[in-house]
Amino acid sequence: MLFLFSKGVIILVKVLEAPYEHWLQAQLQSGGSERRRRLSEERLAEGLFLRQVWWPAIGQLDHLHAEYEVDDYKDGQRFLDYAFLREPYKVCIEIDGYGPHFRDADRRQFADNLMRQNHLILDGWLVIRFSYDDIKSKPRQCQQFLQQLFGKLYSLTPDTKLSLQQKEILRYIQLVVNQ
């Protein structure tokens, strides 16, 4: 992978382009017309998240779904910015700009947003929220959070009877496979 460092920000050069295009085409083919419309819109915050946080931290797009459609508690449809679906967990990743989510929200919208999150949790989702400002100015902190989260969720359990050497071999294989 090729990374350029500029003023503390990681810039990926052409590394993400091919996997992203393949992933986006698969995303466009799965789902309804509203999902396709949302995916075809230019979404600055979500794109920045992929480039500055997800790709440097995870290095692949497997199991990640953009504009993932879920049923809501009012018998309607809602869209998650990203859903990471890998058994046994469902992780919802939301990118929140200050303006549309908080500053511009009235009391009804604010309450609805909280109830939406509560119902996602009730339906078994882990809900992770990043602010647009953190993605933009603190991408490494967001990357570390994702790595810690997935390390906690998908690491070997403490009761696994592997030696330290065996665990290191597995960790090394995982690094090689993800390159």
mmCIF file of C-alpha atoms in Angstrom:
data_model
loop_
_atom_site.group_PDB
_atom_site.id
_atom_site.type_symbol
_atom_site.label_atom_id
_atom_site.label_comp_id
_atom_site.label_asym_id
_atom_site.label_seq_id
_atom_site.Cartn_x
_atom_site.Cartn_y
_atom_site.Cartn_z
ATOM 1 C CA MET A 1 0.000 0.000 0.000
ATOM 2 C CA LEU A 2 1.152 3.522 -0.707
ATOM 3 C CA PHE A 3 0.533 6.208 1.897
ATOM 4 C CA LEU A 4 1.508 9.857 1.757
ATOM 5 C CA PHE A 5 1.633 11.903 4.937
ATOM 6 C CA SER A 6 0.694 15.552 4.714
ATOM 7 C CA LYS A 7 0.162 17.743 7.779
ATOM 8 C CA GLY A 8 -0.740 14.741 9.919
ATOM 9 C CA VAL A 9 -3.358 13.453 7.464
ATOM 10 C CA ILE A 10 -2.998 10.142 5.670
ATOM 11 C CA ILE A 11 -3.720 10.421 1.959
ATOM 12 C CA LEU A 12 -4.203 7.181 0.074
ATOM 13 C CA VAL A 13 -2.923 7.297 -3.482
ATOM 14 C CA LYS A 14 -4.677 5.050 -6.000
ATOM 15 C CA VAL A 15 -4.677 2.157 -3.533
ATOM 16 C CA LEU A 16 -8.357 2.459 -2.738
ATOM 17 C CA GLU A 17 -9.585 3.242 -6.264
ATOM 18 C CA ALA A 18 -9.910 -0.259 -7.763
ATOM 19 C CA PRO A 19 -11.277 -2.020 -4.667
ATOM 20 C CA TYR A 20 -13.646 0.899 -4.090
ATOM 21 C CA GLU A 21 -15.033 0.811 -7.641
ATOM 22 C CA HIS A 22 -15.604 -2.952 -7.435
ATOM 23 C CA TRP A 23 -17.229 -2.587 -4.008
ATOM 24 C CA LEU A 24 -19.420 0.331 -5.119
ATOM 25 C CA GLN A 25 -20.705 -1.581 -8.157
ATOM 26 C CA ALA A 26 -21.656 -4.509 -5.913
ATOM 27 C CA GLN A 27 -23.379 -2.076 -3.526
ATOM 28 C CA LEU A 28 -25.331 -0.475 -6.389
ATOM 29 C CA GLN A 29 -26.536 -3.869 -7.616
ATOM 30 C CA SER A 30 -27.872 -4.908 -4.216
ATOM 31 C CA GLY A 31 -30.748 -2.982 -2.777
ATOM 32 C CA GLY A 32 -33.657 -0.914 -3.896
ATOM 33 C CA SER A 33 -33.917 2.251 -5.930
ATOM 34 C CA GLU A 34 -33.686 4.577 -2.908
ATOM 35 C CA ARG A 35 -30.448 2.924 -1.824
ATOM 36 C CA ARG A 36 -29.036 3.244 -5.355
ATOM 37 C CA ARG A 37 -30.039 6.920 -5.418
ATOM 38 C CA ARG A 38 -28.326 7.547 -2.077
ATOM 39 C CA LEU A 39 -25.196 5.694 -3.184
ATOM 40 C CA SER A 40 -24.967 7.724 -6.380
ATOM 41 C CA GLU A 41 -25.093 11.048 -4.500
ATOM 42 C CA GLU A 42 -21.819 12.685 -3.592
ATOM 43 C CA ARG A 43 -21.607 12.338 0.195
ATOM 44 C CA LEU A 44 -18.557 14.173 1.465
ATOM 45 C CA ALA A 45 -18.537 12.902 5.059
ATOM 46 C CA GLU A 46 -19.064 9.237 4.151
ATOM 47 C CA GLY A 47 -16.396 9.366 1.427
ATOM 48 C CA LEU A 48 -13.928 11.019 3.775
ATOM 49 C CA PHE A 49 -14.616 8.293 6.341
ATOM 50 C CA LEU A 50 -13.745 5.585 3.790
ATOM 51 C CA ARG A 51 -10.562 7.318 2.634
ATOM 52 C CA GLN A 52 -9.187 8.627 5.936
ATOM 53 C CA VAL A 53 -10.486 6.186 8.513
ATOM 54 C CA TRP A 54 -11.821 2.857 7.241
ATOM 55 C CA TRP A 55 -9.273 2.009 4.550
ATOM 56 C CA PRO A 56 -6.135 2.923 6.553
ATOM 57 C CA ALA A 57 -7.480 1.092 9.627
ATOM 58 C CA ILE A 58 -9.067 -1.989 8.064
ATOM 59 C CA GLY A 59 -7.510 -2.189 4.578
ATOM 60 C CA GLN A 60 -10.456 -3.913 2.909
ATOM 61 C CA LEU A 61 -14.139 -3.375 2.199
ATOM 62 C CA ASP A 62 -15.372 -6.917 2.883
ATOM 63 C CA HIS A 63 -18.540 -7.088 4.995
ATOM 64 C CA LEU A 64 -19.028 -3.292 4.735
ATOM 65 C CA HIS A 65 -22.309 -2.026 3.267
ATOM 66 C CA ALA A 66 -23.047 1.615 2.494
ATOM 67 C CA GLU A 67 -26.511 3.137 2.872
ATOM 68 C CA TYR A 68 -27.739 -0.114 4.383
ATOM 69 C CA GLU A 69 -31.520 -0.310 4.550
ATOM 70 C CA VAL A 70 -33.210 -1.421 7.768
ATOM 71 C CA ASP A 71 -36.826 -1.547 8.885
ATOM 72 C CA ASP A 72 -37.618 1.029 11.495
ATOM 73 C CA TYR A 73 -39.958 0.956 14.447
ATOM 74 C CA LYS A 74 -42.607 2.939 12.545
ATOM 75 C CA ASP A 75 -42.897 0.282 9.795
ATOM 76 C CA GLY A 76 -40.817 2.396 7.467
ATOM 77 C CA GLN A 77 -37.284 2.219 6.128
ATOM 78 C CA ARG A 78 -34.141 3.871 7.439
ATOM 79 C CA PHE A 79 -30.654 3.941 6.002
ATOM 80 C CA LEU A 80 -27.479 3.419 7.976
ATOM 81 C CA ASP A 81 -24.429 5.273 6.689
ATOM 82 C CA TYR A 82 -22.485 2.005 6.949
ATOM 83 C CA ALA A 83 -23.260 -1.476 8.205
ATOM 84 C CA PHE A 84 -20.486 -3.932 8.970
ATOM 85 C CA LEU A 85 -22.062 -7.383 8.848
ATOM 86 C CA ARG A 86 -19.811 -10.175 9.964
ATOM 87 C CA GLU A 87 -21.147 -12.879 12.243
ATOM 88 C CA PRO A 88 -21.917 -12.784 15.035
ATOM 89 C CA TYR A 89 -22.171 -8.967 15.087
ATOM 90 C CA LYS A 90 -24.030 -6.218 13.273
ATOM 91 C CA VAL A 91 -22.209 -2.890 13.549
ATOM 92 C CA CYS A 92 -23.883 0.349 12.487
ATOM 93 C CA ILE A 93 -21.468 3.188 11.710
ATOM 94 C CA GLU A 94 -22.961 6.665 11.518
ATOM 95 C CA ILE A 95 -21.147 9.792 10.368
ATOM 96 C CA ASP A 96 -22.711 12.857 11.970
ATOM 97 C CA GLY A 97 -22.180 16.383 10.817
ATOM 98 C CA TYR A 98 -22.966 19.016 13.401
ATOM 99 C CA GLY A 99 -25.349 20.941 11.131
ATOM 100 C CA PRO A 100 -27.810 18.373 9.780
ATOM 101 C CA HIS A 101 -27.885 16.170 12.882
ATOM 102 C CA PHE A 102 -27.826 18.643 15.732
ATOM 103 C CA ARG A 103 -27.737 22.370 14.990
ATOM 104 C CA ASP A 104 -30.497 22.210 12.349
ATOM 105 C CA ALA A 105 -32.667 19.624 14.123
ATOM 106 C CA ASP A 106 -35.903 20.596 15.780
ATOM 107 C CA ARG A 107 -37.101 18.867 18.967
ATOM 108 C CA ARG A 108 -39.088 16.253 17.036
ATOM 109 C CA GLN A 109 -36.126 15.354 14.797
ATOM 110 C CA PHE A 110 -33.816 15.196 17.790
ATOM 111 C CA ALA A 111 -36.158 12.825 19.656
ATOM 112 C CA ASP A 112 -36.695 10.720 16.519
ATOM 113 C CA ASN A 113 -32.930 10.336 16.041
ATOM 114 C CA LEU A 114 -32.511 9.104 19.616
ATOM 115 C CA MET A 115 -35.420 6.663 19.300
ATOM 116 C CA ARG A 116 -33.970 5.393 15.984
ATOM 117 C CA GLN A 117 -30.692 4.581 17.743
ATOM 118 C CA ASN A 118 -32.503 2.923 20.643
ATOM 119 C CA HIS A 119 -34.398 0.655 18.272
ATOM 120 C CA LEU A 120 -31.233 -0.276 16.394
ATOM 121 C CA ILE A 121 -29.699 -1.336 19.701
ATOM 122 C CA LEU A 122 -32.844 -3.251 20.593
ATOM 123 C CA ASP A 123 -32.573 -5.043 17.221
ATOM 124 C CA GLY A 124 -29.063 -6.215 18.088
ATOM 125 C CA TRP A 125 -26.960 -3.537 16.402
ATOM 126 C CA LEU A 126 -23.792 -2.076 17.892
ATOM 127 C CA VAL A 127 -24.104 1.628 17.046
ATOM 128 C CA ILE A 128 -20.888 3.579 16.514
ATOM 129 C CA ARG A 129 -20.987 7.303 15.804
ATOM 130 C CA PHE A 130 -18.191 9.499 14.460
ATOM 131 C CA SER A 131 -18.407 13.248 14.029
ATOM 132 C CA TYR A 132 -17.456 14.676 10.664
ATOM 133 C CA ASP A 133 -15.029 16.981 12.478
ATOM 134 C CA ASP A 134 -13.180 14.041 14.070
ATOM 135 C CA ILE A 135 -12.940 12.211 10.744
ATOM 136 C CA LYS A 136 -11.526 15.341 9.175
ATOM 137 C CA SER A 137 -9.151 16.483 11.917
ATOM 138 C CA LYS A 138 -8.486 13.344 14.003
ATOM 139 C CA PRO A 139 -8.573 10.413 11.562
ATOM 140 C CA ARG A 140 -5.942 8.422 13.451
ATOM 141 C CA GLN A 141 -8.040 8.511 16.626
ATOM 142 C CA CYS A 142 -11.020 7.170 14.641
ATOM 143 C CA GLN A 143 -8.836 4.475 13.035
ATOM 144 C CA GLN A 144 -7.593 3.367 16.432
ATOM 145 C CA PHE A 145 -11.135 3.155 17.744
ATOM 146 C CA LEU A 146 -12.172 0.874 14.862
ATOM 147 C CA GLN A 147 -9.118 -1.316 15.342
ATOM 148 C CA GLN A 148 -9.789 -1.605 19.059
ATOM 149 C CA LEU A 149 -13.468 -2.360 18.471
ATOM 150 C CA PHE A 150 -12.835 -5.080 15.894
ATOM 151 C CA GLY A 151 -9.963 -6.463 17.954
ATOM 152 C CA LYS A 152 -12.306 -6.792 20.892
ATOM 153 C CA LEU A 153 -15.181 -8.262 18.861
ATOM 154 C CA TYR A 154 -13.273 -10.682 16.651
ATOM 155 C CA SER A 155 -10.131 -11.578 18.561
ATOM 156 C CA LEU A 156 -9.474 -14.951 20.069
ATOM 157 C CA THR A 157 -11.371 -15.480 23.276
ATOM 158 C CA PRO A 158 -9.374 -15.637 26.535
ATOM 159 C CA ASP A 159 -10.219 -19.312 26.995
ATOM 160 C CA THR A 160 -8.591 -20.254 23.679
ATOM 161 C CA LYS A 161 -5.706 -22.565 24.462
ATOM 162 C CA LEU A 162 -3.008 -21.187 22.170
ATOM 163 C CA SER A 163 0.534 -20.353 23.121
ATOM 164 C CA LEU A 164 1.850 -16.836 22.647
ATOM 165 C CA GLN A 165 3.866 -18.091 19.655
ATOM 166 C CA GLN A 166 0.744 -19.590 18.027
ATOM 167 C CA LYS A 167 -1.188 -16.358 18.553
ATOM 168 C CA GLU A 168 1.652 -14.364 16.965
ATOM 169 C CA ILE A 169 1.718 -16.717 13.971
ATOM 170 C CA LEU A 170 -2.022 -16.189 13.481
ATOM 171 C CA ARG A 171 -1.607 -12.420 13.815
ATOM 172 C CA TYR A 172 1.208 -12.429 11.224
ATOM 173 C CA ILE A 173 -0.850 -14.503 8.772
ATOM 174 C CA GLN A 174 -3.736 -12.073 9.151
ATOM 175 C CA LEU A 175 -1.419 -9.131 8.391
ATOM 176 C CA VAL A 176 -0.063 -10.844 5.274
ATOM 177 C CA VAL A 177 -3.542 -11.773 4.027
ATOM 178 C CA ASN A 178 -4.789 -8.175 4.438
ATOM 179 C CA GLN A 179 -1.940 -6.637 2.443
#
